[in-house]
mmCIF file of C-alpha atoms in Angstrom:
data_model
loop_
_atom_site.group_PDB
_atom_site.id
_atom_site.type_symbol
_atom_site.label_atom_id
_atom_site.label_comp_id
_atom_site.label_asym_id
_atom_site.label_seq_id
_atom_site.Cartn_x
_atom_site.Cartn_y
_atom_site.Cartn_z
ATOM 1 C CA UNK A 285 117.997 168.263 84.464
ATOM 2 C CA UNK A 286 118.328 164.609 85.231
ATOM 3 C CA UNK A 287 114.466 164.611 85.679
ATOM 4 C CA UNK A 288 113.668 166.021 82.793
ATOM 5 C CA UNK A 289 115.952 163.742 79.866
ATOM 6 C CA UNK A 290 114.496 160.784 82.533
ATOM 7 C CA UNK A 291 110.877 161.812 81.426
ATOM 8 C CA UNK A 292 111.483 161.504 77.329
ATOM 9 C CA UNK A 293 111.434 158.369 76.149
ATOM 10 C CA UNK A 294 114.222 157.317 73.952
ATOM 11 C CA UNK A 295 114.399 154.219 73.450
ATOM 12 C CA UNK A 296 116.777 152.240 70.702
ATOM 13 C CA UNK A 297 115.669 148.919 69.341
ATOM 14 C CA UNK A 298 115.410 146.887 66.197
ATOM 15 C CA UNK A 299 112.629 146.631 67.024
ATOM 16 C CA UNK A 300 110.166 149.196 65.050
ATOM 17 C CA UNK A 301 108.015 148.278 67.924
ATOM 18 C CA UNK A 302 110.459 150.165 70.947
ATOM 19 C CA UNK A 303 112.051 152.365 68.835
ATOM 20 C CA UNK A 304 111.776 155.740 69.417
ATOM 21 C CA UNK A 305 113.397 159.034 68.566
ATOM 22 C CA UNK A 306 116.269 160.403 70.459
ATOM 23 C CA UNK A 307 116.067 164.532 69.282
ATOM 24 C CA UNK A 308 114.084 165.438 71.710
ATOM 25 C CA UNK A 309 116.400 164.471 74.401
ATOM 26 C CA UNK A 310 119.313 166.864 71.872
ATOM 27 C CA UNK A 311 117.230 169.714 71.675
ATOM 28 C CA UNK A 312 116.432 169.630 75.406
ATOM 29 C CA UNK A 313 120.772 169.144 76.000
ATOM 30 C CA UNK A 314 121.008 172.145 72.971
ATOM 31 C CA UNK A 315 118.325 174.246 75.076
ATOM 32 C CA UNK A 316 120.471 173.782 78.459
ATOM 33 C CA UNK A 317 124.024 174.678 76.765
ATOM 34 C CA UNK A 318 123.480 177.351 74.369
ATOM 35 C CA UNK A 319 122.957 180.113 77.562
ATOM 36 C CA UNK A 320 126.436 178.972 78.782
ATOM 37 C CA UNK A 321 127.996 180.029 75.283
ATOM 38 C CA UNK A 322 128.117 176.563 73.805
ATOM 39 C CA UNK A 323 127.736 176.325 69.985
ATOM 40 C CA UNK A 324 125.315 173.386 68.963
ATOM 41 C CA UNK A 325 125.573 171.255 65.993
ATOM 42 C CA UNK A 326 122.501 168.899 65.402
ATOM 43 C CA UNK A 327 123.350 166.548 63.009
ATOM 44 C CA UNK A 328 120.976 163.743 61.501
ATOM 45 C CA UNK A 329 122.395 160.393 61.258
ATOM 46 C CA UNK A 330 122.115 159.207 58.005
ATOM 47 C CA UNK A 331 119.472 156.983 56.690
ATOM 48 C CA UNK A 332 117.728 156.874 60.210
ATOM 49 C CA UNK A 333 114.765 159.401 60.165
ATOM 50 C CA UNK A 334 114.299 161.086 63.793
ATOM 51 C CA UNK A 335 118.184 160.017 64.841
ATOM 52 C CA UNK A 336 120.457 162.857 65.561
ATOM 53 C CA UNK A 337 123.959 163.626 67.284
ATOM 54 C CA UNK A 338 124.495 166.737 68.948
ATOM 55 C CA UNK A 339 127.985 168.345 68.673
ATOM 56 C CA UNK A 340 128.125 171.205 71.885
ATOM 57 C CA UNK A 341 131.230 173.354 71.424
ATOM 58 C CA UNK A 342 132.554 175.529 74.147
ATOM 59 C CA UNK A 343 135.843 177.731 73.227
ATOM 60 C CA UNK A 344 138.223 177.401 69.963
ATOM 61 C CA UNK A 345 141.676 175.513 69.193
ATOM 62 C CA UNK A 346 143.084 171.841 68.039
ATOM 63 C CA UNK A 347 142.741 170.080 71.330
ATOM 64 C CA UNK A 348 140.481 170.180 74.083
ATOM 65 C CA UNK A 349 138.783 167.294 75.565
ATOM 66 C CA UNK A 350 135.241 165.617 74.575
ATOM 67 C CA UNK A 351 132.643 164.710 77.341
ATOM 68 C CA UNK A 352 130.758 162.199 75.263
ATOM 69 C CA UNK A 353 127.306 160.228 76.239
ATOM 70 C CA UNK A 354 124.665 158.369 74.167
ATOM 71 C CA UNK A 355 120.998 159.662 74.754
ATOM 72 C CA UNK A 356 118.832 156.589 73.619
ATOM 73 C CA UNK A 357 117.852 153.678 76.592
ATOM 74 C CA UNK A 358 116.990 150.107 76.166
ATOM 75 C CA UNK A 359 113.323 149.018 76.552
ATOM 76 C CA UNK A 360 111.715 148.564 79.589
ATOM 77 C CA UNK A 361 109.176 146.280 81.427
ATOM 78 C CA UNK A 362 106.807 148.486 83.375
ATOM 79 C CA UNK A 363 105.589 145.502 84.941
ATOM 80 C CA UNK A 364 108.697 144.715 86.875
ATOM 81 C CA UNK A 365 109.694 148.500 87.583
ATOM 82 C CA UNK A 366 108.522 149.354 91.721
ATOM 83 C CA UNK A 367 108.224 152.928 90.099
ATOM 84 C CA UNK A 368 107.605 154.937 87.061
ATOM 85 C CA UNK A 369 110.109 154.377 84.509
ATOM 86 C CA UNK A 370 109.965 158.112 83.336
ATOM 87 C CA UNK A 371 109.862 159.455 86.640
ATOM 88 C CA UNK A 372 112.806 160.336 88.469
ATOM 89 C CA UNK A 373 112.096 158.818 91.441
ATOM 90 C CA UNK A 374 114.079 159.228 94.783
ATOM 91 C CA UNK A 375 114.212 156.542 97.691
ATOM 92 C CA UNK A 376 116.771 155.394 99.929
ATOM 93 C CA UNK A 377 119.725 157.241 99.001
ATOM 94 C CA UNK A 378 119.610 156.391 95.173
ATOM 95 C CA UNK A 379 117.656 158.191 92.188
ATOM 96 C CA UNK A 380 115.262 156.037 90.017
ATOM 97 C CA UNK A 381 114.488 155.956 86.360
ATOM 98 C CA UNK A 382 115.091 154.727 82.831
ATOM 99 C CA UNK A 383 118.911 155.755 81.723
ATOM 100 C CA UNK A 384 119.891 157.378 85.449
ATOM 101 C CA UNK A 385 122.546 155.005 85.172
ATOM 102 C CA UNK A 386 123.013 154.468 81.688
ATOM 103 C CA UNK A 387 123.372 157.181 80.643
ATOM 104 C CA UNK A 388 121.243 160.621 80.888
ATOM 105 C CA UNK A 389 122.120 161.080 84.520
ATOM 106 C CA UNK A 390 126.105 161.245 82.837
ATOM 107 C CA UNK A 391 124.334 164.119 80.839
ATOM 108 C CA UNK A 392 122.796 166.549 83.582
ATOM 109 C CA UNK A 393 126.454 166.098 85.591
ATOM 110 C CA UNK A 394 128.630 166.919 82.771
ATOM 111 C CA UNK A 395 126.952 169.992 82.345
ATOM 112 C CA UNK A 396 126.917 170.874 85.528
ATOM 113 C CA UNK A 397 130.957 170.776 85.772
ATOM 114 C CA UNK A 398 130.985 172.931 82.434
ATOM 115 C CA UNK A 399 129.443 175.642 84.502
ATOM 116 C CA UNK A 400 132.270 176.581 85.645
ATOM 117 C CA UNK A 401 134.467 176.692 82.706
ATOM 118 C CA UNK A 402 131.657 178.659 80.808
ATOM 119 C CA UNK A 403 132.611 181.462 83.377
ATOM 120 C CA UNK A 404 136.437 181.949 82.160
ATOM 121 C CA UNK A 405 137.921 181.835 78.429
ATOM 122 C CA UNK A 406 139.641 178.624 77.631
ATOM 123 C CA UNK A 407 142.977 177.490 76.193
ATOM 124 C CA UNK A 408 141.276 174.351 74.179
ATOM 125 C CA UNK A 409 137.720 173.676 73.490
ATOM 126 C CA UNK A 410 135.259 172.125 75.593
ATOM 127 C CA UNK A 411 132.856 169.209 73.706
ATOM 128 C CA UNK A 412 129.923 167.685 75.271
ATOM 129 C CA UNK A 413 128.940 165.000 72.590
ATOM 130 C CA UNK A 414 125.798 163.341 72.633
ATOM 131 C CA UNK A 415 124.919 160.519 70.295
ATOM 132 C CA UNK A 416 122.069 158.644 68.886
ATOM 133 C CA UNK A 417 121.835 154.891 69.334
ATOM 134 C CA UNK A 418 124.273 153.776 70.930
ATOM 135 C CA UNK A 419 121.716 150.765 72.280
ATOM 136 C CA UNK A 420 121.189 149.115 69.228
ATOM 137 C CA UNK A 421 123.456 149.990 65.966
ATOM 138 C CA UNK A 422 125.860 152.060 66.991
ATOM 139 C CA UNK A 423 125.012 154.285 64.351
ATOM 140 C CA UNK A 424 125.257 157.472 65.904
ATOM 141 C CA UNK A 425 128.968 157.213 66.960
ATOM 142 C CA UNK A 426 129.648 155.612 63.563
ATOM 143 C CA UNK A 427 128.156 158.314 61.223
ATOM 144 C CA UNK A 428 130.479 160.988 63.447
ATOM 145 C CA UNK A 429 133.774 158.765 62.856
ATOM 146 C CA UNK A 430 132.801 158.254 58.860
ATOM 147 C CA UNK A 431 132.226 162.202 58.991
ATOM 148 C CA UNK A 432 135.741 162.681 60.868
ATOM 149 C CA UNK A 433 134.041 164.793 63.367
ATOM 150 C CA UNK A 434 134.548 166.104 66.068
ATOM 151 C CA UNK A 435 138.085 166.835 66.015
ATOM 152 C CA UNK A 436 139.786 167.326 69.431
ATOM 153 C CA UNK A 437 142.733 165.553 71.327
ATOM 154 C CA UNK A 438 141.299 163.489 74.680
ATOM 155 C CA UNK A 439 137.181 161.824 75.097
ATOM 156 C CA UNK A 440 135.863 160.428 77.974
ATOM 157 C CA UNK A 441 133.025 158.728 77.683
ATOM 158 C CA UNK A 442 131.229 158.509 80.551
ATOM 159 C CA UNK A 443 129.628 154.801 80.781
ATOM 160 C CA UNK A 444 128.744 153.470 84.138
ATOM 161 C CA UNK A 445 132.105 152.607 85.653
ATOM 162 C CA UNK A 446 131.870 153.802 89.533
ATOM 163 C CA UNK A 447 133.781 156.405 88.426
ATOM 164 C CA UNK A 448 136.818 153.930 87.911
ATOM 165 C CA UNK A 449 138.820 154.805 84.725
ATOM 166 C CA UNK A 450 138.700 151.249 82.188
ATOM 167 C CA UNK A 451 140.953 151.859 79.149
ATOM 168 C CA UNK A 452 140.029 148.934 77.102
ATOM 169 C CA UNK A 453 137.151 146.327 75.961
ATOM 170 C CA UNK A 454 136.154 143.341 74.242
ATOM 171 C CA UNK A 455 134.539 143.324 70.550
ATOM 172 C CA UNK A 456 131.279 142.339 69.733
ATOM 173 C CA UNK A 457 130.418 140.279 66.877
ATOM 174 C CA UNK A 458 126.989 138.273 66.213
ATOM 175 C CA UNK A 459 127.031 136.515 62.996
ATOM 176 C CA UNK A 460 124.459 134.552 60.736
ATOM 177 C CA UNK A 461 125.479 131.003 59.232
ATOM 178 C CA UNK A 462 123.085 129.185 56.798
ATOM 179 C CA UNK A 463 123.609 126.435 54.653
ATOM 180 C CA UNK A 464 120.574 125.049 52.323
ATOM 181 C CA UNK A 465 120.853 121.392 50.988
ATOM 182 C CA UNK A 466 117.866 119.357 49.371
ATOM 183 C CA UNK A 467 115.184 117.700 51.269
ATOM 184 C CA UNK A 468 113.850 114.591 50.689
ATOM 185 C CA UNK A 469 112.484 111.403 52.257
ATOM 186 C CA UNK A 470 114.781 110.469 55.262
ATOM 187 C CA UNK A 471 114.635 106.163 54.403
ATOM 188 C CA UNK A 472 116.759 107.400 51.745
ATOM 189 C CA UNK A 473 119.731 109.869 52.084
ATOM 190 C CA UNK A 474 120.997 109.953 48.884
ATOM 191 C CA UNK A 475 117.237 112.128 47.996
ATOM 192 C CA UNK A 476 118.678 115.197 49.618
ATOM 193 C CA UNK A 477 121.479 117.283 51.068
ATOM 194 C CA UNK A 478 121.288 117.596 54.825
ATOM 195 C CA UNK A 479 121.544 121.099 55.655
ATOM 196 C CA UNK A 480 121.281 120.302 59.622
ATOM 197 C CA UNK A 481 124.292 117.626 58.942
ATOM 198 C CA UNK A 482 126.206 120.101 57.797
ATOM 199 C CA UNK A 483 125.698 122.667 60.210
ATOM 200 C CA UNK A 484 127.051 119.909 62.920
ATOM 201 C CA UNK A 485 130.320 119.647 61.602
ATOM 202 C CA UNK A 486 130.209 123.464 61.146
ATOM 203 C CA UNK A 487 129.785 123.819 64.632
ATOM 204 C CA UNK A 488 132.654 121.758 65.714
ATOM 205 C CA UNK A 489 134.703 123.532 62.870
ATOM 206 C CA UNK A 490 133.783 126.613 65.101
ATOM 207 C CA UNK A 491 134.615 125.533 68.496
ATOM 208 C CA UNK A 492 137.816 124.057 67.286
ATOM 209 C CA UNK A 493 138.367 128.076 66.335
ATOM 210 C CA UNK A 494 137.422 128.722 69.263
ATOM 211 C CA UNK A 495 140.040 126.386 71.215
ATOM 212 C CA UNK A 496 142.937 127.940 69.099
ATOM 213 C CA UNK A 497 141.871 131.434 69.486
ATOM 214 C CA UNK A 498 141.727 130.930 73.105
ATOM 215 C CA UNK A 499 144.961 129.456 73.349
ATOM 216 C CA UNK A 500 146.580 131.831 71.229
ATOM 217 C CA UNK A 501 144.822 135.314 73.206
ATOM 218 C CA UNK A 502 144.929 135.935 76.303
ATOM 219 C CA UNK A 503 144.619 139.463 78.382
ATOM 220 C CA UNK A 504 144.915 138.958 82.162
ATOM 221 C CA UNK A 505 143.334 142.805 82.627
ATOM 222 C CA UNK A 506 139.732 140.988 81.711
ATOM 223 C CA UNK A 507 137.863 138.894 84.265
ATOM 224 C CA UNK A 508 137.434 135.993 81.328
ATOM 225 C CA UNK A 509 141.343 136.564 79.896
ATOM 226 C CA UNK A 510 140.530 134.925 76.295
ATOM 227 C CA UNK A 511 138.116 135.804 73.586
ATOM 228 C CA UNK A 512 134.832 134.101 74.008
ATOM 229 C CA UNK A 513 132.666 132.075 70.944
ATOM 230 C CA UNK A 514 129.019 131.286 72.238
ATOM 231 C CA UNK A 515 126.874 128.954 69.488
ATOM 232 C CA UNK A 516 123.133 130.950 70.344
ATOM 233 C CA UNK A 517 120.892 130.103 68.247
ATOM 234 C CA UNK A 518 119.844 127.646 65.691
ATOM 235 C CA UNK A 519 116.998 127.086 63.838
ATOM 236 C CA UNK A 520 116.776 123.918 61.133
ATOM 237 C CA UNK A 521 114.190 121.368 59.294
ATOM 238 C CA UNK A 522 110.416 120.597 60.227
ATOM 239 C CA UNK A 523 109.936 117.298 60.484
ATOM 240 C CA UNK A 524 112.017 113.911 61.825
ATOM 241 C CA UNK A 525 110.933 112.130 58.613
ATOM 242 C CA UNK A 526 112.714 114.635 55.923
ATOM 243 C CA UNK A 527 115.935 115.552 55.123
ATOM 244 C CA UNK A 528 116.932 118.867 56.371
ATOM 245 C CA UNK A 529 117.154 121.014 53.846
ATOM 246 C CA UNK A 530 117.904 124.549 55.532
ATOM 247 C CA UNK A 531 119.786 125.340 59.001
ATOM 248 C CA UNK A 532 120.839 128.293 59.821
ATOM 249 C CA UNK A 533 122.884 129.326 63.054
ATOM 250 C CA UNK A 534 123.590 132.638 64.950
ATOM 251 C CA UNK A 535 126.340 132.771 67.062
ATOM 252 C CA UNK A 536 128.456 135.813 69.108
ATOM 253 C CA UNK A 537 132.280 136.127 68.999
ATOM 254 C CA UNK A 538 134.284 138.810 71.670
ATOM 255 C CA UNK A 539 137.216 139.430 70.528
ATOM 256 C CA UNK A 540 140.343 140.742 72.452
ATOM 257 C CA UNK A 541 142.187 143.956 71.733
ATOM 258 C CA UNK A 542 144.516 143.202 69.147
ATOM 259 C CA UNK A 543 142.209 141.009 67.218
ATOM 260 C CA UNK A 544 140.906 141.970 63.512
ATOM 261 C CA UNK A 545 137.044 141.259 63.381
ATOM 262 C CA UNK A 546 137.158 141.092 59.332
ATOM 263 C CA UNK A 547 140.576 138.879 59.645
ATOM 264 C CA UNK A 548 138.430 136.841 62.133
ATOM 265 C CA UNK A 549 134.962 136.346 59.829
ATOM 266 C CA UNK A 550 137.913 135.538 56.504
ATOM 267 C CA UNK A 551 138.993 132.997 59.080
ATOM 268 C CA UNK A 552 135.293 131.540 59.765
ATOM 269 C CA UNK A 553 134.551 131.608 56.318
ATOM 270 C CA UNK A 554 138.048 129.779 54.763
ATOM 271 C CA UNK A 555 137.478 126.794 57.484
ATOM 272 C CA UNK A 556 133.463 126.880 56.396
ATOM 273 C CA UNK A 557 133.798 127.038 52.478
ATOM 274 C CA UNK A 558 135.587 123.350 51.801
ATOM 275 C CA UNK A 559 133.250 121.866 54.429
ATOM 276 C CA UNK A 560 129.559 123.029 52.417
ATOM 277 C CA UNK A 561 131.563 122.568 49.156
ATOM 278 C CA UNK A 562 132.654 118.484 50.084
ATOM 279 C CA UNK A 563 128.733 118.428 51.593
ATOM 280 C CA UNK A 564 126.874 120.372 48.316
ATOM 281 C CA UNK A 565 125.542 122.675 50.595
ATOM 282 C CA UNK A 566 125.255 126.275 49.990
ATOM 283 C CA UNK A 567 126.573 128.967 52.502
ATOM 284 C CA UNK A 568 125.502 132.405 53.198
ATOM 285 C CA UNK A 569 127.883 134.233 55.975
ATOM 286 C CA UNK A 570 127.247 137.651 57.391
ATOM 287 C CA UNK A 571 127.359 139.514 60.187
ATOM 288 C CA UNK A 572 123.882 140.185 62.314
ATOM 289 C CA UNK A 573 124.758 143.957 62.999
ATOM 290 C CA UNK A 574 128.301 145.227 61.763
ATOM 291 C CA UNK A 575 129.820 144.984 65.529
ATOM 292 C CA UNK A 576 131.663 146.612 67.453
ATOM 293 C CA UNK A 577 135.516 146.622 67.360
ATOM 294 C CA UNK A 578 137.707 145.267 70.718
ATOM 295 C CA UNK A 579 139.152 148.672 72.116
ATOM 296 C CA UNK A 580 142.162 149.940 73.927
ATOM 297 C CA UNK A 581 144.356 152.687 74.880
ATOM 298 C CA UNK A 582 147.636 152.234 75.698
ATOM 299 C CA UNK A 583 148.695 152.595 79.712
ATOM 300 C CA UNK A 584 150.936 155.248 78.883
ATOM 301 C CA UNK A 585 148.376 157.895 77.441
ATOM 302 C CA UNK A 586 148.498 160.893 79.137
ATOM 303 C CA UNK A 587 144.416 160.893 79.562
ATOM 304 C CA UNK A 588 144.805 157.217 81.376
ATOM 305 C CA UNK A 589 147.886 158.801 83.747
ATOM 306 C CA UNK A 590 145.543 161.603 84.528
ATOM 307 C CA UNK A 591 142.455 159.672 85.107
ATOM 308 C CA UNK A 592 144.609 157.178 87.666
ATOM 309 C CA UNK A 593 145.970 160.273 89.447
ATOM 310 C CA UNK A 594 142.845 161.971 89.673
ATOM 311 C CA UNK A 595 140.652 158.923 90.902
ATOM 312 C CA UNK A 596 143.351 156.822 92.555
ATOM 313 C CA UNK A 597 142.745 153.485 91.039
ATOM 314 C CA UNK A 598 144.185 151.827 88.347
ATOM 315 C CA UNK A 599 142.976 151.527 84.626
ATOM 316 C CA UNK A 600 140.767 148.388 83.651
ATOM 317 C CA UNK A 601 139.082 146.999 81.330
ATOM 318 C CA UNK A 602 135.663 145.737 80.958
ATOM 319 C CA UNK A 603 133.183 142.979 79.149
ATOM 320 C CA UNK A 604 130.610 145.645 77.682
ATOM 321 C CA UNK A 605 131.599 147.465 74.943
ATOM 322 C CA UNK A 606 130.973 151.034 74.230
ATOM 323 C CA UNK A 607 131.382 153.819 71.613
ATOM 324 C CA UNK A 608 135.220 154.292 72.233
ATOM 325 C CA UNK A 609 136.266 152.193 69.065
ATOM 326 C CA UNK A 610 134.790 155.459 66.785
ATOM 327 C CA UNK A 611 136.025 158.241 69.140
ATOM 328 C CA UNK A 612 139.714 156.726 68.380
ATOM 329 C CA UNK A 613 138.844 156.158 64.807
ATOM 330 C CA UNK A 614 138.319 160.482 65.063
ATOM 331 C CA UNK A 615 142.051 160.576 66.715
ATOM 332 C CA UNK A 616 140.889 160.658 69.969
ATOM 333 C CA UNK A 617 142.941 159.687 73.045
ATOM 334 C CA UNK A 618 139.828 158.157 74.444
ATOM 335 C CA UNK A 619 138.816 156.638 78.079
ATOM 336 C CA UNK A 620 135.780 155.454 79.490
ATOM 337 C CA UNK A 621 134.845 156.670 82.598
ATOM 338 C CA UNK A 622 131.425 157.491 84.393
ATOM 339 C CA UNK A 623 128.669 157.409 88.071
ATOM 340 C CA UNK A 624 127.008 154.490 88.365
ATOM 341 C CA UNK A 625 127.712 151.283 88.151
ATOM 342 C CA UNK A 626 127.351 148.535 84.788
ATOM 343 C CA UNK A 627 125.117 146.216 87.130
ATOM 344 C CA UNK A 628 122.468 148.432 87.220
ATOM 345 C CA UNK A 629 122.195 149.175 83.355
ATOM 346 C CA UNK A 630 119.521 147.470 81.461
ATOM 347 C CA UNK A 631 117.924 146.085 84.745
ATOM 348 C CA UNK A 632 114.256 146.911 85.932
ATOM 349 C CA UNK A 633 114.860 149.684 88.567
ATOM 350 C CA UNK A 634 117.508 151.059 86.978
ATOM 351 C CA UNK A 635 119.363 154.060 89.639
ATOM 352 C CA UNK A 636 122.281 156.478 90.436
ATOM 353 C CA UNK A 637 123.502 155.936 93.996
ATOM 354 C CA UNK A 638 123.244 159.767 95.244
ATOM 355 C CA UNK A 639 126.709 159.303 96.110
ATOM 356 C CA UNK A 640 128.248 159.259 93.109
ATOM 357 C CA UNK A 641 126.982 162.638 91.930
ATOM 358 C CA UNK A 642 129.629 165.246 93.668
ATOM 359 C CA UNK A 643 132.249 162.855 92.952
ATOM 360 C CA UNK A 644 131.823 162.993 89.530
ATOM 361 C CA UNK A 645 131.070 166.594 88.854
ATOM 362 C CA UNK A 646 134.371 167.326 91.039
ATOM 363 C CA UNK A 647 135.775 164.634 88.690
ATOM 364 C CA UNK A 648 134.740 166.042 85.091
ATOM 365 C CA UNK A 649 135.643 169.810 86.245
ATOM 366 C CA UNK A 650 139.012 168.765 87.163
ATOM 367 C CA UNK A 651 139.221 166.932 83.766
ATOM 368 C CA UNK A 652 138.297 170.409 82.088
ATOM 369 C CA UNK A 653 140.673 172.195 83.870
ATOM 370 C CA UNK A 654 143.263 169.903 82.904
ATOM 371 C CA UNK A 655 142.766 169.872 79.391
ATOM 372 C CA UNK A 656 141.157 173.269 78.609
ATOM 373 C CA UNK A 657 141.948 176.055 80.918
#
C-alpha cells in the first residue's frame, strides 16, 4: 500500500506550477477500504477543482474515534533525492519516498490496524479521514469543520511524532503590511511621503509587540516557551535618489495556546493606524494565508491519559502545526500522534525507519479497541 500512494504525485503548493491533485491518492484509500465494509464519502473541497476529502466510515453510533491523515506532499528536488522520489525505495533499515514520513506511510498502517476491527461488529464507529491540502491552505480540514463533519468523539492525527503523543501547538500567522506615500526628489522631503520611513518605525512598533507578548506568554511544554514574531521579508523603493513611495513587509507571528489570532492582527493594526495616519501614509493589513490557530487539549482528556498509558511517555507539544485546530472545531477530543519522525518531513530523502511500523499498527489497533469495540 505504502508503495503505491508513494508512486502518485500529490503535491500541494501555491504554486500553480507544483500543484497537483490529491483524488487519486482518495480513490486509491476508497478502493482499499470499501472490501473491509467501510462506507466512503468523497467530498470536493470547495472552490478548489481536483481537491477532495475522503470520509471512510466503519460501524454506526455518536462516538468512535477518527484516524485522520492529509494525502497531499510538499514539492520535491529530484536533484538532491539519492533515489526516486515516487519509488518506495528500501535501504538500510528505513523505507524511501515522497510522504513515507509525512504522511502516506500513516495511511497504509492505519489501515492495516482496521483489519482487524473490520472482522468483529463495533460499539462506536471507526473513521479513517483523509484530507486534501493540508501542505499549503489548509483547506481540506477547513471545508470539513465549516461543514461540521465528521461527527465522532476522539481524532488522532497521525503526524510524524515517533509515535510520542503531543497534545498541543503553536499558531501560524504570515501577514502582509504596506504603506504607500508619495515619491519625489530626495534633496527635498517635503515632495513626498516616505513609505520606507514609515515602515521603520512600523517595524519597531512590531518588535515592541513582540517584547510584551513575550513577556506576557509563556508555555514551558515548548522548546522556545514564548510566542515568536520574525520580520521576513521586505520589499520598498527603486532608487537612492527618490522618495520611497511604497514598502511593503511580510512577517510570521506563532502564537501560544491561549492566544486569539484576530485579537492579535486588531492589536497590530490599532498600534499601526495612528503611526501611517501622523506619517500620511496609507495602510493595507492582511493576512498572507488565513493561518492556522495555536492548539491544545487539555492534560486531563481521556484520549491524552490513554495515549500516555499506551505509549509510556508523556504528552508534548510541538513547533509545527497541524490540522488539529479544525478536528476540535468538529467537537473532537483530538491528539496528534504518528511513525516517523518531524526531522525527516519536507527534507530530500524523506523515510520511515522500518522500526516504527509494528509499533504503530500495535498502537492504532489498541486505540480502536479502546474506543470502538
Amino acid at each position: 500500500m505504502m508503495s503505491q500512494l508513494v508512486a502518485i504525485p500529490s503535491i500541494s503548493s501555491a504554486s500553480p506550477d507544483w500543484d497537483h491533485s490529491n483524488e487519486a491518492v482518495v480513490r486509491l484509500l476508497a478502493e482499499w477500504l470499501e472490501p473491509l465494509g467501510f462506507r466512503n464519502e468523497i467530498l470536493p473541497v470547495p472552490g478548489m477543482p481536483g481537491k477532495v476529502n475522503l470520509v471512510a466510515t466503519l460501524g454506526t453510533g455518536s462516538g468512535g474515534l477518527v484516524l485522520s491523515g492529509h494525502t497531499d506532499t510538499v514539492p520535491y528536488d529530484d536533484k538532491r533525492w539519492q533515489s526516486d522520489p515516487f519509488t518506495l525505495t528500501e535501504k538500510d533499515n528505513r523505507l524511501y519516498g515522497l510522504g513515507t514520513c509525512d504522511m502516506k506511510g500513516f495511511f497504509a498502517l492505519a489501515i492495516e490496524a482496521a483489519r482487524e476491527a473490520a472482522q468483529q461488529p463495533l460499539k462506536q464507529p471507526l473513521i479513517i479521514l483523509a484530507t486534501a491540502d493540508e501542505e499549503s491552505s489548509m483547506n481540506g480540514a477547513r471545508a470539513l469543520a465549516e461543514a461540521g463533519y465528521p461527527k465522532a468523539r476522539y481524532a488522532v492525527i497521525g503526524e510524524p511524532t515517533t509515535l510520542k503523543p503531543i497534545r498541543m501547538h503553536k499558531g501560524i500567522m504570515m501577514e502582509r503590511l504596506v504603506f504607500e506615500g508619495q515619491s519625489g526628489h530626495s534633496s527635498d522631503p517635503s515632495l513626498g511621503r516616505n513609505a520606507l520611513e514609515g515602515m521603520n518605525e512600523a517595524m519597531n512598533e512590531l518588535l515592541a509587540l513582540r517584547a510584551q507578548w513575550q513577556e506576557k506568554h509563556r508555555n514551558p511544554h515548548f522548546a522556545v516557551q514564548y510566542p515568536t514574531l520574525n520580520l521576513g521579508c521586505i520589499h520598498g523603493g527603486d532608487n537612492p535618489n527618490r522618495i520611497c513611495a511604497r514598502c511593503e513587509l511580510h512577517f510570521d507571528l506563532r502564537p501560544l495556546p491561549g492566544m486569539d489570532m484576530a485579537e492579535l492582527r486588531q492589536t497590530i493594526l490599532t498600534r499601526l493606524q495612528p503611526l501611517a495616519s501622523r506619517r500620511e501614509l496609507s495602510l493595507e493589513f492582511q493576512p498572507l494565508f488565513d493561518g492556522v490557530p495555536p492548539f491544545e487539549t487539555s492534560a486531563e482528556a481521556e484520549l491524552v491519559k490513554v495515549c500516555e498509558k499506551l505509549t509510556g511517555q508523556q504528552a508534548d507539544a510541538v513547533a509545527f502545526a497541524t490540522e488539529a485546530p479544525w478536528l476540535q472545531q468538529l467537537g473532537l477530543e483530538t491528539l496528534v500522534m504518528g511513525p516517523g519522525s518531524i526531522d525527516q518531513a519536507h527534507q530530500p530523502d524523506e523515510y520511515l525507519d522500518l522500526s516504527q511500523i509494528d509499533p504503530t499498527i500495535t498502537l492504532f489497533k489498541q486505540l480502536i479497541r479502546h474506543f470502538c469495540l
